[in-house]
Amino acid sequence: MDNLIIAGKTYTSRLLVGTGKYKDFTETGAAIEASGADIVTVAIRRTNIGQNADEPNLLDSVSPTKYTLLPNTAGCYTVEDAVRTLRLARELLDGHSLVKLEVLGDPRTLFPNMVETLKAAEILVKEGFDVMVYTSDDPIAAKQLEEIGCVAIMPLASLIGSGMGILNPWNLQIIIDNAKVPVLVDAGVGTASDATIALELGCDGVLMNTAIAAAQNPVLMASAMRKAVEAGREAYLAGRMAKKMYTASPSSPVEGVIASAKTV
Amino acid sequence: MIQLTINGEARQFDQSINIAQFIDQNNLQGKRIAIERNGEIVPRSQYAEQYLVDGDKLEVVVAVGGG
């Protein structure tokens, strides 16, 4: 079986999905189901105190027993906030150690602050977390994160929530070639073909949220993404044909074509 | 009277309470939450033992949708 292995655990799906930006929890649950994802990201936020006692809970629609929840540090701009958030997440999820680290550097682009990301990763790895880390597509930073002990490297394809697709496949290729841990594109996927390209490049998986949640029909897009990721992975494993820029090669026999006059 | 900061907001309580009582008083019982007190995680097993004191800062969090 061709499975995704992260921190020693085996997952059948190479598509990881977020739970943000959906109309309601029913739609969230349906889209995740359609995506076939095993790993599902959640954010950690302050709860309302003393109000809305019957407020619906995300974990009622996205069961921690059915999915591997991946708490993230989205919205954190400092090492301290990111580390505290994940300690809270570990307590919230009963000692669960698989986490997604992101330390942002700029609210307009949501580009990661790599200096702070490296510091936070070091602390979290020492504390026993299995850190999947959001990174710029800088191959050096990606390698440093791996050396620190991160269990998966997750470079952006383009800005978070932008849907701009894979803007620098060459950097991604270098990161993939250098890495001994799984590399997953995190951020920037806009449509199914973007996900396929990521897997064709040799990425081990793709993490996305907005591409599904902001589609006109999120459940249908989730299904499309599932197929796109499977197609890209199979194409990668199959090994594509060589590109031949100026050499046409017919697929049908050249002999025996009926012709009223010889054309060549 | 003690003053606490809960999720960034100042709140007053008549008397010292433990975290389990705080949870009951604020309709948080049975919810999947995690609590940090003055920067340190409070394990669920210690909710009844830890009494809040004047000046404590609590963070009470839940899982929400996110990417």
PDB file of N, CA and C in Angstrom, chain A residues 1-14 16 36-39 66-68 98 182:
ATOM      1  N   MET A   1       0.847  -1.215   0.000  1.00  0.00           N
ATOM      2  CA  MET A   1       0.000   0.000   0.000  1.00  0.00           C
ATOM      3  C   MET A   1       0.868   1.246   0.000  1.00  0.00           C
ATOM      4  N   ASP A   2       0.454   2.221  -0.772  1.00  0.00           N
ATOM      5  CA  ASP A   2       1.186   3.488  -0.837  1.00  0.00           C
ATOM      6  C   ASP A   2       0.571   4.456   0.178  1.00  0.00           C
ATOM      7  N   ASN A   3       1.126   4.481   1.370  1.00  0.00           N
ATOM      8  CA  ASN A   3       0.559   5.317   2.423  1.00  0.00           C
ATOM      9  C   ASN A   3       1.474   6.484   2.781  1.00  0.00           C
ATOM     10  N   LEU A   4       0.868   7.448   3.416  1.00  0.00           N
ATOM     11  CA  LEU A   4       1.631   8.588   3.940  1.00  0.00           C
ATOM     12  C   LEU A   4       2.008   8.257   5.384  1.00  0.00           C
ATOM     13  N   ILE A   5       3.298   8.361   5.684  1.00  0.00           N
ATOM     14  CA  ILE A   5       3.732   8.066   7.056  1.00  0.00           C
ATOM     15  C   ILE A   5       4.307   9.336   7.671  1.00  0.00           C
ATOM     16  N   ILE A   6       3.687   9.775   8.764  1.00  0.00           N
ATOM     17  CA  ILE A   6       4.166  10.959   9.482  1.00  0.00           C
ATOM     18  C   ILE A   6       4.397  10.581  10.934  1.00  0.00           C
ATOM     19  N   ALA A   7       5.611  10.836  11.401  1.00  0.00           N
ATOM     20  CA  ALA A   7       5.985  10.515  12.788  1.00  0.00           C
ATOM     21  C   ALA A   7       5.634   9.066  13.139  1.00  0.00           C
ATOM     22  N   GLY A   8       5.865   8.167  12.185  1.00  0.00           N
ATOM     23  CA  GLY A   8       5.672   6.747  12.458  1.00  0.00           C
ATOM     24  C   GLY A   8       4.239   6.268  12.330  1.00  0.00           C
ATOM     25  N   LYS A   9       3.308   7.188  12.081  1.00  0.00           N
ATOM     26  CA  LYS A   9       1.902   6.782  11.925  1.00  0.00           C
ATOM     27  C   LYS A   9       1.519   6.773  10.453  1.00  0.00           C
ATOM     28  N   THR A  10       0.691   5.816  10.089  1.00  0.00           N
ATOM     29  CA  THR A  10       0.318   5.623   8.690  1.00  0.00           C
ATOM     30  C   THR A  10      -1.057   6.228   8.395  1.00  0.00           C
ATOM     31  N   TYR A  11      -1.118   6.977   7.309  1.00  0.00           N
ATOM     32  CA  TYR A  11      -2.385   7.595   6.879  1.00  0.00           C
ATOM     33  C   TYR A  11      -2.653   7.181   5.438  1.00  0.00           C
ATOM     34  N   THR A  12      -3.904   6.882   5.120  1.00  0.00           N
ATOM     35  CA  THR A  12      -4.197   6.442   3.759  1.00  0.00           C
ATOM     36  C   THR A  12      -4.363   7.626   2.811  1.00  0.00           C
ATOM     37  N   SER A  13      -4.839   8.766   3.314  1.00  0.00           N
ATOM     38  CA  SER A  13      -5.050   9.921   2.433  1.00  0.00           C
ATOM     39  C   SER A  13      -3.864  10.872   2.486  1.00  0.00           C
ATOM     40  N   ARG A  14      -3.515  11.396   1.323  1.00  0.00           N
ATOM     41  CA  ARG A  14      -2.448  12.402   1.244  1.00  0.00           C
ATOM     42  C   ARG A  14      -3.021  13.817   1.193  1.00  0.00           C
ATOM     43  N   LEU A  16      -4.795  16.668   3.344  1.00  0.00           N
ATOM     44  CA  LEU A  16      -5.087  17.144   4.694  1.00  0.00           C
ATOM     45  C   LEU A  16      -5.942  18.396   4.546  1.00  0.00           C
ATOM     46  N   GLY A  36     -12.115  12.763   1.983  1.00  0.00           N
ATOM     47  CA  GLY A  36     -11.420  11.521   2.327  1.00  0.00           C
ATOM     48  C   GLY A  36     -10.227  11.722   3.234  1.00  0.00           C
ATOM     49  N   ALA A  37     -10.051  12.927   3.758  1.00  0.00           N
ATOM     50  CA  ALA A  37      -8.877  13.227   4.584  1.00  0.00           C
ATOM     51  C   ALA A  37      -8.877  12.427   5.884  1.00  0.00           C
ATOM     52  N   ASP A  38      -7.665  12.081   6.334  1.00  0.00           N
ATOM     53  CA  ASP A  38      -7.496  11.466   7.655  1.00  0.00           C
ATOM     54  C   ASP A  38      -7.111  12.525   8.682  1.00  0.00           C
ATOM     55  N   ILE A  39      -6.326  13.503   8.212  1.00  0.00           N
ATOM     56  CA  ILE A  39      -5.808  14.531   9.121  1.00  0.00           C
ATOM     57  C   ILE A  39      -6.542  15.840   8.855  1.00  0.00           C
ATOM     58  N   LYS A  66     -12.712   9.847  14.834  1.00  0.00           N
ATOM     59  CA  LYS A  66     -12.751   9.491  13.417  1.00  0.00           C
ATOM     60  C   LYS A  66     -11.549  10.070  12.656  1.00  0.00           C
ATOM     61  N   TYR A  67     -11.152  11.281  13.026  1.00  0.00           N
ATOM     62  CA  TYR A  67     -10.066  11.958  12.325  1.00  0.00           C
ATOM     63  C   TYR A  67      -8.877  12.197  13.264  1.00  0.00           C
ATOM     64  N   THR A  68      -7.699  12.333  12.666  1.00  0.00           N
ATOM     65  CA  THR A  68      -6.552  12.791  13.443  1.00  0.00           C
ATOM     66  C   THR A  68      -6.589  14.311  13.421  1.00  0.00           C
ATOM     67  N   LEU A  98       0.760  15.413  17.784  1.00  0.00           N
ATOM     68  CA  LEU A  98       0.933  15.880  16.398  1.00  0.00           C
ATOM     69  C   LEU A  98       0.336  17.281  16.252  1.00  0.00           C
ATOM     70  N   PRO A 182       8.471  13.756   5.254  1.00  0.00           N
ATOM     71  CA  PRO A 182       7.463  14.145   4.266  1.00  0.00           C
ATOM     72  C   PRO A 182       7.427  15.669   4.023  1.00  0.00           C
TER      73      PRO A 182
END
